Amino acid sequence: MAQGAFHGAVLRRHGPADEPIFSLIWPANPPNSSDVAPAGAAAKEPNVPTVRPTDHRLVKSTLFAAATCIAAVFAAAPFAAADPASVPPAPGLSGPELGAPRAFSFDMLASRAAALAARPYAPTPVHQPEVLEKIDYDAHWKIFFRPETSLMIGDTAAQFFHLGTYFRQPVKIFAVEDGTARELVYSTGYFDMPEDSPAHALQPDAGFAGFRLMRPDMKTDWISFLGAAYFRSDGALKQYGLSARGIALNTGMSVPEEFPRFTEFYLEPGPDGRTIVNALLDGPSVAGAYRMVLGDQPGQGQIMDITARLFFRAPVERLGIAPLTSMFWYSESNRFQSADWRPEVHDTDGLMIETGAGEHIWRPLNNPDRVVTSSYFDQDIKGFGLIQRDRDFENYQDDGVFYDKRPAVWVEPTSPWGAGAVQLIEIPTDDEIFDNIVAFWNPETKPQAGDEMTFSYRLHWTATPPVEMKLAHTVATRIGNGGVPGQPRPKDQIKVVVDFEGPALKGLTRKDGILPKVSAPQGVVIINPFVLPVVGTDRWRMVFDLKAPPGTETVDLRAFLTRKGKPLTETWLGQIHPDQIERLR
């Protein structure tokens, strides 16, 4: 099947309504594949961000593998060879045309970013918007990148994305070798397209929308950079899902969110077969230089070592470092919010944190009926991430987009980050096509105009975070009506059921004195907390009811299991919305 036929893919929308940013979620086996912190109580900020989802549907529906999916336009896999059998081996690639050489180093790139920040912001112009508007869904899927024109970065092939109605601002791409950079010269000859394609009307120097790096078989890619400062990888299970960004500015606030762009990329061979992506960032309030050392480890996922040097033009109220963007519609915890036939629909089911003091935290995600920002304060945090823990296909039943295979992303600081907070922003959604979850590190110090900041961290795109934890972990959170089965149910009570599993619980019995420890805000009553083993499994279940004062919007809970005064499990941080539950009853 020709690659570019996007059946089974989902187009995701990010960004403000007046200037949306799009990306594509590709199935586990797309066409042309080889198979054709101590964190405290959360603080809410009920401000409406510019990224709030709307009801406007931006994509076309199609049927794929008996599942209702979205046919989409671009990204992780579109522009490759028309047929896997026709792809020549990497050594035979002729490569694209390159421009004149110029000296390059990461320090030089950082100096350019500093110079940019000292001048007023000048956005990348959009040329020929009337032509780009015509390169819509139907026109785009007919455009194929010619693999023989791939750019070889060491042993890794880079392929490029065409501009169109969803990606209008071009980026510059350079090949770097031995301290010398040469720009990739755009040509329509890199793409196969129909004679009547509107893309033929673009100027000869139109430029590229982004790029992706290919695996050795030249059939699938493992990372793509496309749109603003977004990038994504497919993890250990080779399934695209959540995205990362270079930076987040004023996300989830009443002031407009900014979306700085990677405007230039400098690609060079790295050590041990890895690829180095140097990127220039620019936006109204900040410019920056990024050095990303990327490696794909078959069966394990991807590791990205990132250094970001940031130079601020203007004050920033909320700075987000290592931001992750994902989707959570519903799971076993809020199944009552959807009439969809699938049991669960989400890219991620929880926020995981390892604090500077070594506490392990799990915060299940919600789909609230208003924007909620939660802050978990810490000092020199060890790591955090948006994690898809549930890997059981039976809990999703979607063999078109395979939510059970979506990657987890773990952020590991490799330089001291000091004081700050992991901030989690949850935005209402009623569909899977909207990214409604954002998590990032928010430094305690707010940047001012003229400030410079440097952050280094490692991103792990994997199935399971690389965190050593002897404690048991949370495997499910369920919410329902309070009271006792068979008796009248009190309308002012909510039942919370949390399952734990792991080495610390294995082999224990009811006689071993396992106790639940549950704490709640003042005024919220915890009723009859108890714990019991789940028959036929190694899991233990914590059960309790809670009663909150009428009109309570949010209840933040903290719980774990103990034995002889010592914790057996990670800390479960549950956030319950009694008013929303009451309205949905």
Coordinates of C-alpha atoms in Angstrom, one line a residue:
M1 CA 0.0 0.0 0.0
A2 CA 1.3 3.5 -0.8
Q3 CA 2.5 5.4 2.2
G4 CA 0.5 8.6 2.4
A5 CA -2.8 6.8 2.6
F6 CA -3.6 7.9 6.1
H7 CA -6.2 5.3 7.1
G8 CA -6.2 4.6 10.8
A9 CA -4.4 7.8 11.8
V10 CA -5.7 10.4 14.2
L11 CA -5.1 14.2 13.6
R12 CA -4.5 15.9 16.9
R13 CA -5.0 19.6 17.4
H14 CA -3.0 21.7 19.9
G15 CA -2.7 25.4 20.3
P16 CA -5.1 28.3 20.2
A17 CA -8.3 28.2 18.2
D18 CA -7.2 31.0 15.8
E19 CA -3.8 29.4 15.0
P20 CA -4.1 25.7 15.7
I21 CA -1.1 23.3 15.6
F22 CA -1.6 19.9 14.3
S23 CA 0.1 16.5 14.6
L24 CA -0.7 13.0 13.6
I25 CA -1.0 9.8 15.7
W26 CA -0.1 6.8 13.5
P27 CA -1.3 3.2 14.0
A28 CA 1.1 0.6 15.4
N29 CA 1.5 -0.9 12.0
P30 CA 0.9 1.9 9.5
P31 CA 0.9 1.3 5.7
N32 CA 4.4 0.7 4.5
S33 CA 5.5 -0.8 7.8
S34 CA 7.4 -4.1 8.0
D35 CA 4.1 -5.8 8.8
V36 CA 1.8 -4.5 5.8
A37 CA 8.1 15.6 44.2
P38 CA 7.9 15.9 48.4
A39 CA 5.0 17.0 46.4
G40 CA 2.4 18.8 48.4
A41 CA -1.3 19.2 47.9
A42 CA -2.3 20.3 44.4
A43 CA -3.1 24.0 43.8
K44 CA -5.8 24.6 41.2
E45 CA -6.0 27.6 38.9
P46 CA -9.4 27.6 37.2
N47 CA -8.3 29.9 34.3
V48 CA -9.3 29.1 30.8
P49 CA -6.3 28.7 28.5
T50 CA -6.1 29.4 24.9
V51 CA -5.6 25.7 24.2
R52 CA -9.1 24.7 25.4
P53 CA -10.6 22.2 23.1
T54 CA -13.7 23.2 21.1
D55 CA -16.4 21.2 19.5
H56 CA -15.2 21.9 16.0
R57 CA -14.3 18.8 14.2
L58 CA -11.2 19.3 12.0
V59 CA -10.7 15.9 10.4
K60 CA -12.4 13.3 8.3
S61 CA -13.7 10.0 9.6
T62 CA -12.9 6.7 8.2
L63 CA -13.2 3.0 9.2
F64 CA -10.0 1.1 10.0
A65 CA -9.8 -2.4 11.2
A66 CA -13.3 -2.4 12.7
A67 CA -12.5 0.7 14.8
T68 CA -13.7 4.2 14.4
C69 CA -10.6 6.3 13.7
I70 CA -9.7 9.6 12.2
A71 CA -8.2 9.9 8.8
A72 CA -5.5 12.6 9.0
V73 CA -3.2 14.7 7.1
F74 CA 0.4 14.5 8.1
A75 CA 3.2 13.7 10.2
A76 CA 4.8 10.7 11.7
A77 CA 4.6 8.5 8.7
P78 CA 3.2 10.2 5.6
F79 CA 5.9 11.0 3.0
A80 CA 7.9 7.9 2.2
A81 CA 8.3 5.4 -0.6
A82 CA 5.3 4.4 -2.6
D83 CA 6.1 0.7 -2.0
P84 CA 8.5 -0.9 0.6
A85 CA 9.8 -3.2 -2.1
S86 CA 11.0 -0.2 -4.2
V87 CA 13.1 1.4 -1.4
P88 CA 16.8 1.2 -2.2
P89 CA 19.2 0.5 0.6
A90 CA 20.7 3.4 2.4
P91 CA 24.2 3.2 0.8
G92 CA 22.6 3.8 -2.6
L93 CA 20.9 7.1 -1.7
S94 CA 22.0 10.0 -3.9
G95 CA 21.1 12.6 -1.3
P96 CA 19.7 16.1 -1.7
E97 CA 21.4 19.3 -2.9
L98 CA 23.3 21.2 -0.3
G99 CA 24.3 24.8 -0.2
A100 CA 27.6 26.6 0.5
P101 CA 29.5 25.6 3.7
R102 CA 29.6 27.7 6.8
A103 CA 31.2 27.3 10.2
F104 CA 29.0 25.8 12.9
S105 CA 29.1 24.9 16.5
F106 CA 26.5 24.7 19.3
D107 CA 28.1 27.7 21.0
M108 CA 27.7 29.7 17.8
L109 CA 24.1 28.7 17.7
A110 CA 23.6 29.9 21.3
S111 CA 25.3 33.2 20.4
R112 CA 22.8 33.6 17.6
A113 CA 19.9 32.9 19.9
A114 CA 21.2 35.5 22.4
A115 CA 21.5 38.1 19.5
L116 CA 18.0 37.3 18.4
A117 CA 16.6 37.8 21.9
A118 CA 18.2 41.3 22.0
R119 CA 16.1 42.3 19.0
P120 CA 12.4 42.6 18.5
Y121 CA 10.7 39.3 17.5
A122 CA 10.2 38.8 13.7
P123 CA 8.0 35.8 12.9
T124 CA 8.8 33.6 10.0
P125 CA 6.7 34.9 7.1
V126 CA 4.1 32.7 5.4
H127 CA 4.5 32.9 1.6
Q128 CA 1.7 32.2 -0.8
P129 CA -1.0 31.4 1.8
E130 CA -3.5 31.1 -1.0
V131 CA -1.5 28.2 -2.5
L132 CA -0.9 26.5 0.9
E133 CA -4.6 26.7 1.6
K134 CA -5.2 24.5 -1.4
I135 CA -2.7 21.8 -0.2
D136 CA -5.4 20.3 2.0
Y137 CA -6.0 16.8 3.2
D138 CA -6.8 15.4 -0.3
A139 CA -3.8 17.2 -1.9
H140 CA -1.4 16.3 0.9
W141 CA -1.8 12.5 0.9
K142 CA -1.0 12.4 -2.7
I143 CA 2.5 13.9 -2.1
F144 CA 5.3 11.3 -1.5
F145 CA 8.8 11.9 -0.4
R146 CA 11.3 10.2 -2.7
P147 CA 13.6 8.1 -0.5
E148 CA 16.5 8.3 -2.9
T149 CA 16.8 12.0 -2.0
S150 CA 17.0 11.3 1.8
L151 CA 19.8 13.1 3.6
M152 CA 22.2 10.7 5.3
I153 CA 23.4 11.8 8.7
G154 CA 26.0 9.2 9.4
D155 CA 24.1 6.0 9.0
T156 CA 20.7 7.6 9.6
A157 CA 18.4 8.8 6.8
A158 CA 16.5 12.0 7.3
Q159 CA 13.4 12.6 5.2
F160 CA 11.3 15.8 4.9
F161 CA 7.8 17.0 5.2
H162 CA 6.1 19.2 2.6
L163 CA 4.4 22.5 3.4
G164 CA 0.6 22.7 3.3
T165 CA -2.5 24.2 4.9
Y166 CA -1.7 22.7 8.3
F167 CA 2.0 23.6 8.3
R168 CA 2.6 26.9 6.6
Q169 CA 5.8 28.3 8.1
P170 CA 9.0 26.7 6.6
V171 CA 12.0 25.6 8.6
K172 CA 15.7 25.7 7.5
I173 CA 17.5 22.4 7.7
F174 CA 21.3 22.0 7.6
A175 CA 23.7 19.0 7.4
V176 CA 26.7 19.3 9.7
E177 CA 30.0 17.5 9.4
D178 CA 33.3 18.4 11.0
G179 CA 32.2 21.8 12.2
T180 CA 30.8 22.8 8.8
A181 CA 27.1 23.3 8.1
R182 CA 25.5 23.2 4.6
E183 CA 21.8 24.1 4.1
L184 CA 19.5 21.6 2.4
V185 CA 18.3 23.3 -0.8
Y186 CA 14.5 22.8 -1.3
S187 CA 13.3 21.3 -4.6
T188 CA 10.0 19.9 -5.7
G189 CA 12.1 17.1 -7.1
Y190 CA 12.3 15.6 -3.6
F191 CA 8.6 14.8 -3.8
D192 CA 6.4 12.8 -6.2
M193 CA 3.1 14.5 -6.7
P194 CA 0.3 14.5 -9.3
E195 CA 0.6 16.9 -12.2
D196 CA -2.4 18.8 -11.0
S197 CA -1.1 19.2 -7.4
P198 CA -1.4 22.7 -6.1
A199 CA 2.1 22.3 -4.6
H200 CA 3.5 22.9 -8.1
A201 CA 2.5 26.5 -7.7
L202 CA 4.8 27.1 -4.7
Q203 CA 7.9 29.2 -5.2
P204 CA 11.2 27.2 -6.0
D205 CA 12.5 28.1 -2.5
A206 CA 9.3 27.3 -0.6
G207 CA 11.1 25.2 2.0
F208 CA 10.2 22.3 4.2
A209 CA 7.7 21.9 7.1
G210 CA 9.9 19.6 9.2
F211 CA 11.7 16.3 9.1
R212 CA 11.9 12.7 10.5
L213 CA 14.6 10.2 11.0
M214 CA 14.2 6.7 9.5
R215 CA 15.1 3.3 10.8
P216 CA 17.7 1.3 8.8
D217 CA 15.0 -0.6 6.9
M218 CA 13.8 2.8 5.5
K219 CA 10.2 1.7 6.1
T220 CA 9.4 3.4 9.4
D221 CA 10.5 6.5 11.2
W222 CA 11.3 6.8 14.9
I223 CA 11.2 10.5 15.5
S224 CA 9.6 13.5 13.8
F225 CA 9.9 17.3 14.2
L226 CA 6.8 19.0 12.8
G227 CA 4.9 22.1 13.9
A228 CA 6.0 24.8 16.4
A229 CA 8.5 23.2 18.8
Y230 CA 6.8 19.8 18.9
F231 CA 8.5 16.5 18.4
R232 CA 7.6 12.9 19.1
S233 CA 9.0 9.4 19.1
D234 CA 7.3 6.0 19.0
G235 CA 8.8 4.4 22.1
A236 CA 9.6 0.7 22.7
L237 CA 6.4 -0.6 21.1
K238 CA 6.7 1.5 17.9
Q239 CA 3.4 3.4 18.4
Y240 CA 3.2 7.1 18.3
G241 CA 1.2 8.8 21.0
L242 CA 2.1 11.8 23.2
S243 CA 4.3 14.7 22.1
A244 CA 7.1 16.7 23.6
R245 CA 7.9 20.4 23.1
G246 CA 11.0 22.5 23.4
I247 CA 9.3 24.9 25.7
A248 CA 5.9 26.0 27.1
L249 CA 5.0 29.6 27.8
N250 CA 2.0 30.7 29.8
T251 CA 0.1 27.4 29.3
G252 CA -3.2 27.2 31.0
M253 CA -3.4 30.9 31.9
S254 CA -5.8 33.7 31.2
V255 CA -3.1 35.4 29.1
P256 CA -2.5 34.1 25.6
E257 CA -0.2 31.1 25.4
E258 CA 2.9 31.4 23.2
F259 CA 4.1 28.8 20.8
P260 CA 7.8 29.5 20.0
R261 CA 9.0 27.6 16.9
F262 CA 12.1 25.7 16.0
T263 CA 13.1 27.7 12.9
E264 CA 16.4 26.0 12.0
F265 CA 17.7 22.5 12.4
Y266 CA 21.4 21.4 12.2
L267 CA 21.7 17.7 11.9
E268 CA 25.0 15.9 12.6
P269 CA 26.3 12.4 13.3
G270 CA 26.6 11.6 17.0
P271 CA 28.5 9.1 19.1
D272 CA 27.6 5.4 19.0
G273 CA 25.4 5.7 16.0
R274 CA 23.2 8.4 17.5
T275 CA 22.1 11.6 15.8
I276 CA 22.5 15.1 17.1
V277 CA 19.8 17.7 16.3
N278 CA 20.8 21.3 17.0
A279 CA 17.8 23.6 16.8
L280 CA 17.3 27.4 16.9
L281 CA 14.1 28.4 18.8
D282 CA 12.4 31.8 18.4
G283 CA 9.2 33.3 19.7
P284 CA 7.8 36.6 21.0
S285 CA 9.2 36.2 24.5
V286 CA 12.2 33.9 24.1
A287 CA 14.9 32.7 21.8
G288 CA 17.0 29.6 22.4
A289 CA 19.5 27.0 21.3
Y290 CA 18.9 23.3 21.7
R291 CA 21.3 20.4 21.4
M292 CA 19.5 17.0 21.3
V293 CA 21.5 13.8 21.1
L294 CA 19.0 11.2 19.9
G295 CA 19.3 7.4 19.9
D296 CA 16.9 4.7 18.9
Q297 CA 17.3 1.4 20.9
P298 CA 15.2 -1.4 19.2
G299 CA 12.9 -3.0 21.7
Q300 CA 13.7 -0.4 24.4
G301 CA 12.6 2.9 22.9
Q302 CA 14.5 6.1 22.5
I303 CA 16.8 8.2 24.7
M304 CA 17.2 11.9 24.1
D305 CA 19.9 14.0 25.9
I306 CA 18.8 17.6 25.7
T307 CA 20.5 20.9 26.6
A308 CA 18.4 24.0 26.2
R309 CA 19.9 27.5 26.5
L310 CA 17.2 30.1 26.7
F311 CA 17.4 33.9 26.3
F312 CA 14.3 35.9 27.3
R313 CA 13.0 39.0 25.4
A314 CA 10.2 39.6 27.8
P315 CA 9.0 38.4 31.3
V316 CA 7.2 35.1 31.3
E317 CA 4.6 34.4 34.0
R318 CA 4.6 30.6 33.6
L319 CA 7.7 28.9 32.1
G320 CA 7.4 25.2 31.2
I321 CA 10.6 23.1 30.9
A322 CA 10.5 19.7 29.2
P323 CA 6.8 20.0 28.5
L324 CA 4.8 16.9 27.5
T325 CA 1.4 17.0 25.7
S326 CA -1.0 14.1 25.7
M327 CA -4.6 13.0 25.6
F328 CA -6.9 11.6 28.2
W329 CA -10.6 11.2 27.5
Y330 CA -11.7 8.4 29.9
S331 CA -10.5 5.3 31.7
E332 CA -11.9 2.9 34.3
S333 CA -11.9 5.9 36.7
N334 CA -14.4 8.1 34.7
R335 CA -16.0 5.6 32.3
F336 CA -19.3 7.4 33.1
Q337 CA -18.1 10.4 31.0
S338 CA -18.4 8.7 27.6
A339 CA -20.9 6.6 25.7
D340 CA -18.1 5.4 23.3
W341 CA -18.1 1.6 22.8
R342 CA -14.4 1.2 23.8
P343 CA -13.7 0.6 27.5
E344 CA -10.9 3.2 27.7
V345 CA -9.5 5.9 25.4
H346 CA -6.3 7.7 26.4
D347 CA -2.6 8.1 25.4
T348 CA -1.7 8.5 29.0
D349 CA -3.3 7.4 32.3
G350 CA -1.2 9.1 34.9
L351 CA 1.5 11.6 36.0
M352 CA 4.4 9.9 37.7
I353 CA 6.9 11.8 39.9
E354 CA 10.0 10.8 41.8
T355 CA 10.8 13.7 44.2
G356 CA 14.2 15.0 45.2
A357 CA 13.6 13.2 48.6
G358 CA 12.9 9.9 46.8
E359 CA 9.2 9.7 47.2
H360 CA 7.3 7.9 44.4
I361 CA 4.0 9.5 43.4
W362 CA 1.2 8.5 41.1
R363 CA -1.4 11.0 40.1
P364 CA -4.2 9.4 37.9
L365 CA -5.4 11.8 35.2
N366 CA -8.9 13.3 35.0
N367 CA -11.1 14.8 32.4
P368 CA -12.6 17.7 34.4
D369 CA -15.5 19.9 33.2
R370 CA -13.3 23.0 33.7
V371 CA -9.6 23.7 33.2
V372 CA -7.6 22.5 36.3
T373 CA -4.0 23.3 37.0
S374 CA -2.3 21.2 39.7
S375 CA 1.2 22.1 41.1
Y376 CA 3.4 19.6 42.9
F377 CA 6.3 21.5 44.5
D378 CA 9.8 20.0 44.9
Q379 CA 13.5 20.7 45.2
D380 CA 15.9 19.1 42.7
I381 CA 13.3 16.7 41.4
K382 CA 14.7 13.3 40.2
G383 CA 12.1 12.9 37.5
F384 CA 8.6 13.0 36.2
G385 CA 6.6 11.8 33.3
L386 CA 3.3 11.2 31.6
I387 CA 2.9 7.4 31.7
Q388 CA 0.6 4.8 30.0
R389 CA 0.7 2.1 32.6
D390 CA -2.2 0.0 31.4
R391 CA -0.8 -2.2 28.7
D392 CA -3.8 -4.7 28.5
F393 CA -5.4 -4.6 25.0
E394 CA -8.6 -5.9 26.6
N395 CA -9.0 -2.6 28.4
Y396 CA -9.0 -0.6 25.1
Q397 CA -10.3 -2.9 22.3
D398 CA -9.0 -0.6 19.7
D399 CA -7.0 -2.5 17.0
G400 CA -6.8 0.6 14.8
V401 CA -4.8 3.0 16.9
F402 CA -3.6 0.7 19.7
Y403 CA -3.8 2.8 22.8
D404 CA -2.2 -0.1 24.8
K405 CA 1.0 0.5 22.9
R406 CA 1.3 4.3 23.4
P407 CA 4.7 5.3 24.8
A408 CA 5.5 6.6 28.2
V409 CA 7.9 9.6 28.5
W410 CA 10.0 10.0 31.5
V411 CA 11.9 13.3 32.1
E412 CA 15.2 12.9 34.0
P413 CA 17.1 16.1 34.9
T414 CA 20.8 15.9 34.2
S415 CA 21.6 19.3 35.8
P416 CA 20.4 20.8 39.1
W417 CA 16.9 22.2 38.5
G418 CA 16.5 23.7 42.0
A419 CA 13.2 24.7 43.4
G420 CA 10.0 24.6 41.4
A421 CA 6.9 22.5 40.7
V422 CA 5.7 19.8 38.3
Q423 CA 2.6 21.4 36.9
L424 CA -0.2 19.3 35.4
I425 CA -2.9 21.0 33.3
E426 CA -6.1 19.1 32.5
I427 CA -8.5 20.5 30.0
P428 CA -12.0 19.3 29.3
T429 CA -12.5 17.1 26.2
D430 CA -15.3 15.1 24.6
D431 CA -13.2 13.4 21.9
E432 CA -9.9 11.7 21.3
I433 CA -8.8 14.2 18.6
F434 CA -7.8 16.9 21.2
D435 CA -4.6 16.9 23.2
N436 CA -5.9 18.0 26.6
I437 CA -3.1 17.1 29.0
V438 CA 0.1 19.1 29.6
A439 CA 2.8 18.5 32.2
F440 CA 6.1 20.3 32.6
W441 CA 8.6 21.6 35.2
N442 CA 7.9 25.2 36.3
P443 CA 11.0 26.8 37.9
E444 CA 10.4 28.8 41.0
T445 CA 12.2 31.8 39.5
K446 CA 10.2 33.6 36.8
P447 CA 12.3 34.7 33.9
Q448 CA 12.6 38.4 33.2
A449 CA 13.6 40.3 30.0
G450 CA 17.4 39.8 29.5
D451 CA 17.6 36.7 31.6
E452 CA 19.4 33.6 30.4
M453 CA 18.6 30.0 31.7
T454 CA 20.1 26.6 30.9
F455 CA 18.5 23.3 31.5
S456 CA 19.8 19.8 30.8
Y457 CA 17.6 16.7 30.9
R458 CA 17.1 13.2 29.4
L459 CA 13.9 12.0 27.8
H460 CA 13.1 8.3 27.9
W461 CA 10.5 7.2 25.4
T462 CA 9.7 3.7 26.6
A463 CA 7.0 1.3 27.8
T464 CA 8.0 1.5 31.4
P465 CA 9.9 4.4 33.1
P466 CA 13.5 3.6 34.1
V467 CA 12.8 4.0 37.8
E468 CA 13.9 1.6 40.4
M469 CA 11.0 1.1 42.9
K470 CA 10.6 -1.7 45.3
L471 CA 7.3 -0.4 46.4
A472 CA 4.0 -1.6 44.9
H473 CA 2.5 0.7 42.3
T474 CA -1.0 1.8 41.4
V475 CA -2.7 -0.3 38.7
A476 CA -6.3 1.1 38.7
T477 CA -8.4 3.9 40.2
R478 CA -12.2 3.6 40.2
I479 CA -14.8 6.1 41.2
G480 CA -18.5 5.3 41.9
N481 CA -21.5 5.7 44.1
G482 CA -20.8 5.5 47.9
G483 CA -22.6 3.3 50.4
V484 CA -23.1 -0.4 50.7
P485 CA -24.4 -2.6 47.9
G486 CA -28.0 -3.7 48.5
Q487 CA -28.7 -0.7 50.7
P488 CA -30.0 2.8 49.9
R489 CA -27.1 4.7 48.5
P490 CA -26.3 8.1 50.2
K491 CA -26.3 10.7 47.5
D492 CA -23.6 12.8 49.2
Q493 CA -20.9 10.0 49.3
I494 CA -18.5 8.9 46.6
K495 CA -16.7 5.5 46.7
V496 CA -13.0 5.4 45.7
V497 CA -11.3 2.1 44.9
V498 CA -7.6 1.9 44.3
D499 CA -5.7 -1.3 43.3
F500 CA -2.0 -1.8 44.0
E501 CA 0.5 -4.4 42.8
G502 CA 4.2 -5.0 43.2
P503 CA 7.0 -6.9 45.0
A504 CA 6.3 -5.3 48.3
L505 CA 2.8 -6.8 48.5
K506 CA 3.6 -10.2 47.0
G507 CA 2.9 -13.1 49.4
L508 CA 1.2 -11.0 52.1
T509 CA -2.1 -12.1 53.6
R510 CA -4.9 -10.5 55.6
K511 CA -3.0 -11.5 58.8
D512 CA 0.0 -9.3 57.9
G513 CA -1.5 -6.1 59.2
I514 CA -1.7 -4.1 56.0
L515 CA -3.3 -0.7 56.6
P516 CA -4.6 2.1 54.4
K517 CA -3.4 5.6 55.1
V518 CA -5.7 8.2 53.6
S519 CA -5.5 12.0 54.2
A520 CA -8.0 14.6 52.9
P521 CA -8.6 18.4 53.2
Q522 CA -10.3 19.8 56.2
G523 CA -14.1 19.4 55.9
V524 CA -13.9 16.2 53.8
V525 CA -14.8 13.0 55.7
I526 CA -13.1 9.7 54.8
I527 CA -15.6 6.9 55.7
N528 CA -14.6 3.3 56.5
P529 CA -11.3 2.9 54.7
F530 CA -10.1 -0.7 54.4
V531 CA -7.8 -2.9 52.4
L532 CA -8.2 -6.5 51.1
P533 CA -6.4 -8.8 48.6
V534 CA -8.0 -9.2 45.2
V535 CA -8.9 -12.9 44.8
G536 CA -6.8 -14.7 42.2
T537 CA -4.2 -11.9 41.8
D538 CA -1.3 -10.4 43.6
R539 CA -3.1 -7.1 43.9
W540 CA -4.4 -5.4 47.0
R541 CA -7.4 -3.1 46.9
M542 CA -8.0 0.0 49.0
V543 CA -11.6 1.1 49.4
F544 CA -13.2 4.1 51.1
D545 CA -16.0 6.5 50.8
L546 CA -15.7 10.3 51.0
K547 CA -18.2 12.9 51.9
A548 CA -17.5 16.5 50.9
P549 CA -19.4 19.7 51.8
P550 CA -22.1 20.6 49.2
G551 CA -20.7 22.6 46.3
T552 CA -17.2 21.3 46.7
E553 CA -15.4 21.5 43.3
T554 CA -12.2 19.6 44.0
V555 CA -10.9 17.2 46.7
D556 CA -7.2 16.3 46.7
L557 CA -6.5 13.0 48.4
R558 CA -3.3 11.4 49.5
A559 CA -3.1 7.6 50.2
F560 CA -0.8 4.6 50.5
L561 CA -0.6 1.2 52.1
T562 CA 1.6 0.5 55.1
R563 CA 2.8 -2.4 57.3
K564 CA 4.4 -1.9 60.7
G565 CA 4.6 1.8 60.0
K566 CA 6.5 1.5 56.7
P567 CA 5.0 2.2 53.3
L568 CA 4.3 -0.7 51.0
T569 CA 3.2 1.3 48.0
E570 CA 3.9 4.5 46.1
T571 CA 1.9 7.5 47.1
W572 CA -1.4 7.8 45.3
L573 CA -2.6 11.4 44.8
G574 CA -6.2 11.3 43.8
Q575 CA -8.1 14.4 42.7
I576 CA -11.9 14.0 42.9
H577 CA -14.4 16.5 41.5
P578 CA -17.6 15.9 43.5
D579 CA -19.7 18.6 41.8
Q580 CA -18.9 17.1 38.3
I581 CA -19.7 13.6 39.5
E582 CA -23.0 14.9 41.0
R583 CA -24.0 16.5 37.7
L584 CA -23.2 13.3 35.7
R585 CA -25.2 11.0 38.0

